[in-house]
Tab-separated table of C-alpha atoms and ligand atoms in Angstrom:
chain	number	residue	atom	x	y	z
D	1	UNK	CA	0.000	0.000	0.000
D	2	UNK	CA	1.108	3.634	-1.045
D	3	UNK	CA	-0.159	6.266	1.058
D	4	UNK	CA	-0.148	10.000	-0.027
D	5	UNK	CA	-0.469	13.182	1.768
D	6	UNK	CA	0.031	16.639	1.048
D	7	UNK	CA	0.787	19.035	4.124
D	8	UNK	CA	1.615	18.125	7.838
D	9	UNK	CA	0.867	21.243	9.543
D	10	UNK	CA	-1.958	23.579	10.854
D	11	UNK	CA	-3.913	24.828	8.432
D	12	UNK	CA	-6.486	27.342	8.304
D	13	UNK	CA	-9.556	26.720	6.230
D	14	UNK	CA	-8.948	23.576	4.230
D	15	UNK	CA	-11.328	23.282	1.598
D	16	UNK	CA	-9.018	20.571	-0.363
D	17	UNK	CA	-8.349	18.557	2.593
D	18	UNK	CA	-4.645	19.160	1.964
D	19	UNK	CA	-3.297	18.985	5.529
D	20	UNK	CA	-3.026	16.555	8.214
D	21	UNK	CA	-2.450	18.115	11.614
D	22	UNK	CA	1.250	17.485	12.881
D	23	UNK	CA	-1.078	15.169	16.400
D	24	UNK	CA	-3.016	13.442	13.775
D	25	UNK	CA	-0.681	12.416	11.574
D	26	UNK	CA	1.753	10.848	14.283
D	27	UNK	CA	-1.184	9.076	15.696
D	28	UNK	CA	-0.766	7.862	11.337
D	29	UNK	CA	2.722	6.760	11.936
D	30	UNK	CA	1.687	4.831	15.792
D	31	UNK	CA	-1.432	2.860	14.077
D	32	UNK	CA	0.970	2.078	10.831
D	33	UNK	CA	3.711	0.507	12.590
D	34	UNK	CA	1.492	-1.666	14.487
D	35	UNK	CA	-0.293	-2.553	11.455
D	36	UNK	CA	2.462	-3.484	9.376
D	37	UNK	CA	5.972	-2.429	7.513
D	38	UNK	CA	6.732	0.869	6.861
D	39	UNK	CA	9.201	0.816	3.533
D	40	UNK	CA	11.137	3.366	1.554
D	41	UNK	CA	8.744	3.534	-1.518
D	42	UNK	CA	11.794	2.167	-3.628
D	43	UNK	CA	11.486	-1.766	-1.406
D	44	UNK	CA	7.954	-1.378	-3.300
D	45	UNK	CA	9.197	-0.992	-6.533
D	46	UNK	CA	11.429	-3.355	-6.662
D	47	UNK	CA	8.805	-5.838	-5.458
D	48	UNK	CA	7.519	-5.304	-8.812
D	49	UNK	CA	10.779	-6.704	-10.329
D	50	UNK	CA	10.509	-9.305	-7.619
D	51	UNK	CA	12.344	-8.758	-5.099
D	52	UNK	CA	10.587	-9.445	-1.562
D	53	UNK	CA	8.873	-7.246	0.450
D	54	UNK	CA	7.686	-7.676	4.156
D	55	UNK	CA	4.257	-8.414	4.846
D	56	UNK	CA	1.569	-5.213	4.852
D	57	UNK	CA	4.244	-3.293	3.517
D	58	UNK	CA	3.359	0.502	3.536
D	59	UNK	CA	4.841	3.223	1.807
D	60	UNK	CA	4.971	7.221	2.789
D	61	UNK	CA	4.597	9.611	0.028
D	62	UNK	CA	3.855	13.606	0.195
D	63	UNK	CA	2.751	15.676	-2.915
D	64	UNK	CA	3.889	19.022	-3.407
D	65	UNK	CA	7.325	20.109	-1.955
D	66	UNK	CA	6.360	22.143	0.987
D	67	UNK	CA	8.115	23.841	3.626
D	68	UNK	CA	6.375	21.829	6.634
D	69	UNK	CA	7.893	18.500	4.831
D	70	UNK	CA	10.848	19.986	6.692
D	71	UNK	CA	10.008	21.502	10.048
D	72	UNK	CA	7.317	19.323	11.086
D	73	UNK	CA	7.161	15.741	8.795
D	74	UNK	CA	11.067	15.228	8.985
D	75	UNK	CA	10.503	15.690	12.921
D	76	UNK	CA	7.905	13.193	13.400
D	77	UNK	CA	9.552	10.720	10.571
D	78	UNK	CA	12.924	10.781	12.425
D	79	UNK	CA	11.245	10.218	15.857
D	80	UNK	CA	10.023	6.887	14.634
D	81	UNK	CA	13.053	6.518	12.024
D	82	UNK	CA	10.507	5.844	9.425
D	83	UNK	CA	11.052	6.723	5.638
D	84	UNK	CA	9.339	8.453	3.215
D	85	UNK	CA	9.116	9.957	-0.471
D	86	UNK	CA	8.438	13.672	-1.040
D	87	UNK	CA	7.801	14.990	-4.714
D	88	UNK	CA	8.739	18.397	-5.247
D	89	UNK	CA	6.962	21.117	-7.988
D	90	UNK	CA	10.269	23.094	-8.692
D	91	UNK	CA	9.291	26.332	-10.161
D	92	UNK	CA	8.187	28.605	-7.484
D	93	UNK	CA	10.513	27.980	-4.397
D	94	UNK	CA	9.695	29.778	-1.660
D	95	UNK	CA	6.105	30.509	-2.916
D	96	UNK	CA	2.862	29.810	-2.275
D	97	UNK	CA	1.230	27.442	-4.233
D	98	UNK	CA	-1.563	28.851	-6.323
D	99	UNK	CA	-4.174	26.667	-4.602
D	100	UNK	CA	-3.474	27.532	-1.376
D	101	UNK	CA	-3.395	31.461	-2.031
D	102	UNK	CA	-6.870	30.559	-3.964
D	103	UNK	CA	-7.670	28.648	-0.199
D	104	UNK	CA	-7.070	31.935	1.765
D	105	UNK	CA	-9.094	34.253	-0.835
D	106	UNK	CA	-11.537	32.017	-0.535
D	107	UNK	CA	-11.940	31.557	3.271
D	108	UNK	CA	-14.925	32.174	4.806
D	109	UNK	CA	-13.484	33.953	7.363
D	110	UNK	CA	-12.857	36.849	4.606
D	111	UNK	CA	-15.486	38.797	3.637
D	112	UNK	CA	-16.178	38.778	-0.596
D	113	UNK	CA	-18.038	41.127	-2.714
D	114	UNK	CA	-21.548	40.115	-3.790
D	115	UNK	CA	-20.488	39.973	-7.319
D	116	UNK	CA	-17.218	39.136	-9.175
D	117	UNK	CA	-17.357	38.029	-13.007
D	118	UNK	CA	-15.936	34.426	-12.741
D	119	UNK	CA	-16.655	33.638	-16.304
D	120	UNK	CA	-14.200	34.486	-17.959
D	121	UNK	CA	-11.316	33.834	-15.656
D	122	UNK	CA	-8.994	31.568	-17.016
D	123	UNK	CA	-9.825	31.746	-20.457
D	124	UNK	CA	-7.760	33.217	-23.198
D	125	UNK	CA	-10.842	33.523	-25.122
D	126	UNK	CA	-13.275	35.741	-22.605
D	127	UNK	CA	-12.175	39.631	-22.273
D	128	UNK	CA	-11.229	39.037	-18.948
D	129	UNK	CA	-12.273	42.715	-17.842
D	130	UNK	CA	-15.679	43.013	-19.309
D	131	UNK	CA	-17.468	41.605	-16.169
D	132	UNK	CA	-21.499	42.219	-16.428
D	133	UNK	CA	-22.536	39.755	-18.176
D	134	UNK	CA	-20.728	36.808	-16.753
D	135	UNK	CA	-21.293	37.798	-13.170
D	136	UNK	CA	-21.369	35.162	-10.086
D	137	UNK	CA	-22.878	36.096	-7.445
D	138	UNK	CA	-21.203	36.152	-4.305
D	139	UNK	CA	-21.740	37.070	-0.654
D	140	UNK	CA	-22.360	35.107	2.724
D	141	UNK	CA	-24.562	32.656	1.243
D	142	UNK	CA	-22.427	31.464	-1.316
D	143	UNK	CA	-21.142	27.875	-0.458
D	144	UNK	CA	-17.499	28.734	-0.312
D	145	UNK	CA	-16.408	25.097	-0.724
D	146	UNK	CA	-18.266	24.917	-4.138
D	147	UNK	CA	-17.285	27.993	-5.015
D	148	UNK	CA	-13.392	26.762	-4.372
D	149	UNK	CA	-13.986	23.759	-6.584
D	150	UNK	CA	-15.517	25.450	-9.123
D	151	UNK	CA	-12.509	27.973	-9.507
D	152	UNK	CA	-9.717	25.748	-8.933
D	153	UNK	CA	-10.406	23.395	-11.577
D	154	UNK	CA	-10.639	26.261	-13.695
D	155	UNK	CA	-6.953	27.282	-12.729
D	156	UNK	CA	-5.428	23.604	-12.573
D	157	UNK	CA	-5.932	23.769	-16.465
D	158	UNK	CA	-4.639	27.160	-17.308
D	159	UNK	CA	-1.189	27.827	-18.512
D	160	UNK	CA	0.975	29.580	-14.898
D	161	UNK	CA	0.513	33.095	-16.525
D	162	UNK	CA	-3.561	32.727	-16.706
D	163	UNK	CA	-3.655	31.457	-13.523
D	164	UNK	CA	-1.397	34.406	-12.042
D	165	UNK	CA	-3.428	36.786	-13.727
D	166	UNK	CA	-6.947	35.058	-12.367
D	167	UNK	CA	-5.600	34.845	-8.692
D	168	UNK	CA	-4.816	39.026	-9.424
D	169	UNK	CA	-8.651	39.294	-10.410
D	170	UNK	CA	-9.745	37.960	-7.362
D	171	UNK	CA	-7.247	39.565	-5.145
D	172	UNK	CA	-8.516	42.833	-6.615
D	173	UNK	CA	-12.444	42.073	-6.060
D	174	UNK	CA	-11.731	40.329	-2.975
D	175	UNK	CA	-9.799	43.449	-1.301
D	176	UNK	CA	-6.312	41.780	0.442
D	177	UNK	CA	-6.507	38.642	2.041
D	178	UNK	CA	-5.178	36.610	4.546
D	179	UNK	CA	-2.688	34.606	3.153
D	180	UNK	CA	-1.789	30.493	3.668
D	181	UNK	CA	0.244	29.750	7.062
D	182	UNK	CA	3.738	29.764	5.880
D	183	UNK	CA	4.268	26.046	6.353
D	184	UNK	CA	2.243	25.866	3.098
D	185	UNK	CA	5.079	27.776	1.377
D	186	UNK	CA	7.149	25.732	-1.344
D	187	UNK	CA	10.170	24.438	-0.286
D	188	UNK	CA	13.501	26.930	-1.037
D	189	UNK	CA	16.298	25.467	-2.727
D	190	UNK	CA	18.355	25.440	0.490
D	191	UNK	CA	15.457	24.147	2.821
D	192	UNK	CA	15.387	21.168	-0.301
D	193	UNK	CA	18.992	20.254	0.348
D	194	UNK	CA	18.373	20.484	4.181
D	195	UNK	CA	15.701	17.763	3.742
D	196	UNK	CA	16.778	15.384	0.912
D	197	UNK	CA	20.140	15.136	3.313
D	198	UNK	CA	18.089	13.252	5.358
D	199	UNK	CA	18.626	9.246	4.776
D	200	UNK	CA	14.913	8.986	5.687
D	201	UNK	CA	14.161	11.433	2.673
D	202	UNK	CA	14.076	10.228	-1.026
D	203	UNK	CA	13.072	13.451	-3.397
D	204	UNK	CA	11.075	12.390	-6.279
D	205	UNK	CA	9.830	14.984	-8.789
D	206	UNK	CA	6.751	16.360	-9.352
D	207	UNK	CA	7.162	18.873	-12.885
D	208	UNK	CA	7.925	22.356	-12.469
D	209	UNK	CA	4.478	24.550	-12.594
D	210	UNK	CA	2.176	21.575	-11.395
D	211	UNK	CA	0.210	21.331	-14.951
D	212	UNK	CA	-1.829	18.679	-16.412
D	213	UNK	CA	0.554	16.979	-17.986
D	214	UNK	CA	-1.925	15.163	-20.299
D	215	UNK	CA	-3.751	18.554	-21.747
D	216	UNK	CA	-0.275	19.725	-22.387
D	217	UNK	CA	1.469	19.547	-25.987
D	218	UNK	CA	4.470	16.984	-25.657
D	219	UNK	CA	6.685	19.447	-26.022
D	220	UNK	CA	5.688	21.308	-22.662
D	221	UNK	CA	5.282	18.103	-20.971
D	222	UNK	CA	8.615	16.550	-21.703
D	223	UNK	CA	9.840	20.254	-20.496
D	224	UNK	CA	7.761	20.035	-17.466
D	225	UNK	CA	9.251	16.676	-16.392
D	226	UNK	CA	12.569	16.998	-17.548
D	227	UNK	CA	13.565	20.449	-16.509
D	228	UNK	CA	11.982	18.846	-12.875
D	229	UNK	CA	14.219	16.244	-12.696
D	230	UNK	CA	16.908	17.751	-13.971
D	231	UNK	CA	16.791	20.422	-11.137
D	232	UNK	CA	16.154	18.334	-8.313
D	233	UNK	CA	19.160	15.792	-9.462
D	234	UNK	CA	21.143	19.186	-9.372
D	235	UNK	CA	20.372	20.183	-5.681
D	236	UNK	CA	20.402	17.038	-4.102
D	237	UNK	CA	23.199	15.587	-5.720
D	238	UNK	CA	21.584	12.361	-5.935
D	239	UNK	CA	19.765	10.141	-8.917
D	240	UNK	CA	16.225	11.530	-8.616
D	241	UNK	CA	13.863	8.296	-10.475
D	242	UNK	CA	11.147	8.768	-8.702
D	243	UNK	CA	7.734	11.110	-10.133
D	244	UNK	CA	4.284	11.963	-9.271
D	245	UNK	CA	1.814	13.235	-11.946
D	246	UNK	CA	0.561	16.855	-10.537
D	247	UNK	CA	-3.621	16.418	-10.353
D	248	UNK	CA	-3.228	12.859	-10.687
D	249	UNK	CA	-2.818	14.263	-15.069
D	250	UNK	CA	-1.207	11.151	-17.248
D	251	UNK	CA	-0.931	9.127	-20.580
D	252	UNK	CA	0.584	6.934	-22.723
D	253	UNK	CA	2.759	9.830	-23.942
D	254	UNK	CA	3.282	11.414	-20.729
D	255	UNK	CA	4.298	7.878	-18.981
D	256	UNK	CA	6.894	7.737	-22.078
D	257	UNK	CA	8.345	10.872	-21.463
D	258	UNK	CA	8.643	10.283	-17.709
D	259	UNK	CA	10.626	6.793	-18.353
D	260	UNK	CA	12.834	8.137	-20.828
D	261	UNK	CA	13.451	11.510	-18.247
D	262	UNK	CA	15.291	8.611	-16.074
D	263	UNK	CA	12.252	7.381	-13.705
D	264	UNK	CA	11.859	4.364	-12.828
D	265	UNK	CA	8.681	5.056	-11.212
D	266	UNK	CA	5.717	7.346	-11.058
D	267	UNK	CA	3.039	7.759	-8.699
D	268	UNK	CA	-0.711	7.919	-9.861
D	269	UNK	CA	-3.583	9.244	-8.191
D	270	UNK	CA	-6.208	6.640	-8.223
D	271	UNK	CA	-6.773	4.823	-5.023
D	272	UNK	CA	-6.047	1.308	-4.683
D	273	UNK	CA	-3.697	-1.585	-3.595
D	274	UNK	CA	-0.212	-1.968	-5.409
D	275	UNK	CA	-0.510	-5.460	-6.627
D	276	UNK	CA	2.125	-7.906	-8.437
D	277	UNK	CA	1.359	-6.835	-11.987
D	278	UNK	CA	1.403	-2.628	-11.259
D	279	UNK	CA	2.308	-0.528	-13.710
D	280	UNK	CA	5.564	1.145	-11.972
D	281	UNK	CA	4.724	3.943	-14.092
D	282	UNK	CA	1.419	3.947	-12.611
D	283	UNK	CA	1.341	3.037	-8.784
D	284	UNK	CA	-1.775	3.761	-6.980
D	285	UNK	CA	-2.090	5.570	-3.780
D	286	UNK	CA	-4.364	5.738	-1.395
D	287	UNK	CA	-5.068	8.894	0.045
D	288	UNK	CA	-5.683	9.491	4.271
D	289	UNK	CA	-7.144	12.622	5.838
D	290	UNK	CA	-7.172	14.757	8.545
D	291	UNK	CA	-8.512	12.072	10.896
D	292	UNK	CA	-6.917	10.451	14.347
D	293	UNK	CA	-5.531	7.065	14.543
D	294	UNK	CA	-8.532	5.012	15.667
D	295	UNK	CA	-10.116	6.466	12.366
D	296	UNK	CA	-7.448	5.680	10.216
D	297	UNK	CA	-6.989	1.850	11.666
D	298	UNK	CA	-10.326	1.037	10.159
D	299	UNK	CA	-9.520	3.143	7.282
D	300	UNK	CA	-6.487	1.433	6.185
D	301	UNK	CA	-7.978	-2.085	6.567
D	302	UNK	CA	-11.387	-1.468	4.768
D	303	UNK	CA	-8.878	-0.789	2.469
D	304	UNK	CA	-6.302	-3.879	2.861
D	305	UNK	CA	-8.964	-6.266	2.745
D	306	UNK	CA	-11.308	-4.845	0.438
D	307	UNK	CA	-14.412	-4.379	3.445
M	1	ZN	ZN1	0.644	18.103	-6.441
């Protein structure tokens, strides 16, 4: 099994379910050791070319590349001496992922204007400043969750510029927000180094603007994984093979492009049980959230045995 999380940290409104909370999450690591193995996601992979594995083997990984991968999952991994994999979106170190600024806009906490023109945001095609006709309406009523949903699949396929340019639209109706807790920053290039020193910590790559790789022409794909890997082989000094798709986004073409990059394994997002015939290029993962151990206990073996 192939677990995947996002943040460790405290989050403030959470409308993704990105975050496990740092008492939470090592109630995770308690309920997983008694349940079964925890491996470096590599012992997994090479099960695949047969090598063996111990039995309920479990494997850490964590999407993204954030700054809390450092200062509060390397903490709680190394008081247990348990391994993991994190996969790191290179191109904004330092930053603030776009869905988490979109998370703060959005929180209900922060007061929005009753109308904002959401149609044409994000598309080349709309005069993004008409407004009028387009108009959502907005105010307390709206359900802010929806309303998250509804715009961030919008910006998960648009090109990085679109998206910056949306996220200024609603900045600008919105009035300043509050922005993401800073654990939700991306990692810098130093704080990278910091953790990938860790022999707990194997980096794995996870493109450079967190597109979907599938909508993308090949071109922009093979630059989106390559220029990834490339980077991330360059700060940690080590063989990076490992990749995640961002938004779960893959194909035939894509998976082709990520095994001639130098993987020798990606990470899917579909939920289910690694078996003997996986594709390494697609291995499942099943995804926990913000829940305590007791929860997650009956969680994991609903999923191990199918219940
Ligand atoms: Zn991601």
């Amino acid at each position: 099994m192939i677990l995947g999380y996002h943040r460790v940290g405290t989050a403030g409104w959470d409308p993704a379910g990105l975050t496990v909370r740092p008492d939470r999450f090592e109630q995770h690591l308690e309920r997983l050791l008694r349940f079964g193995t925890v491996v470096p996601l590599g012992r997994i992979t090479a099960h695949l070319a047969g090598e063996p594995l111990p039995r309920r083997a479990v494997a850490l990984t964590f999407d993204d590349g954030y700054r809390d991968h450092l200062t509060v999952l390397l903490p709680l991994l190394e008081r247990y001496q348990l391994p993991a994999t994190v996969f790191v979106t290179t191109g904004s170190p330092g930053q603030f992922f776009w869905w988490d600024e979109l998370g703060a806009l959005l929180d209900p906490a922060h007061r929005l204007p009753d109308h904002v023109d959401l149609d044409g945001l994000c598309d080349p095609r709309a005069g993004r400043h008409e407004g009028g006709a387009g108009a959502s309406t907005l105010g307390a009523s709206v359900d802010r969750v929806r309303l998250y949903h509804e715009i961030a699949d919008r910006l998960g396929g648009a090109p990085p510029e679109l998206r910056r340019a949306a996220l200024n639209d609603l900045r600008r109706w919105s009035g300043p927000g509050p922005e993401p807790p800073g654990g939700a920053r991306a990692l810098t290039g130093a704080e990278l180094e910091e953790l990938a020193s860790s022999p707990l910590i194997e980096i794995g790559a996870h493109t450079v603007t967190h597109p979907r790789l599938a909508d993308l022409p090949s071109a922009e794909a093979r630059a989106e994984i390559e220029d990834s890997l490339r980077t991330l082989r360059r700060l940690t000094g080590a063989p990076v093979t490992g990749f995640s798709y961002p938004q779960g986004s893959t194909s035939a073409a894509v998976r082709q492009t990520v095994s001639s990059a130098g993987a020798l394994y990606a990470c899917a997002s579909q939920a289910d049980l690694v078996g003997a015939r996986s594709d390494p290029l697609m291995l499942p993962r099943f995804w926990p959230g913000d829940f305590g151990g007791g929860r997650l206990s009956r969680w994991i073996h609903a999923r191990w045995y199918g219940l």
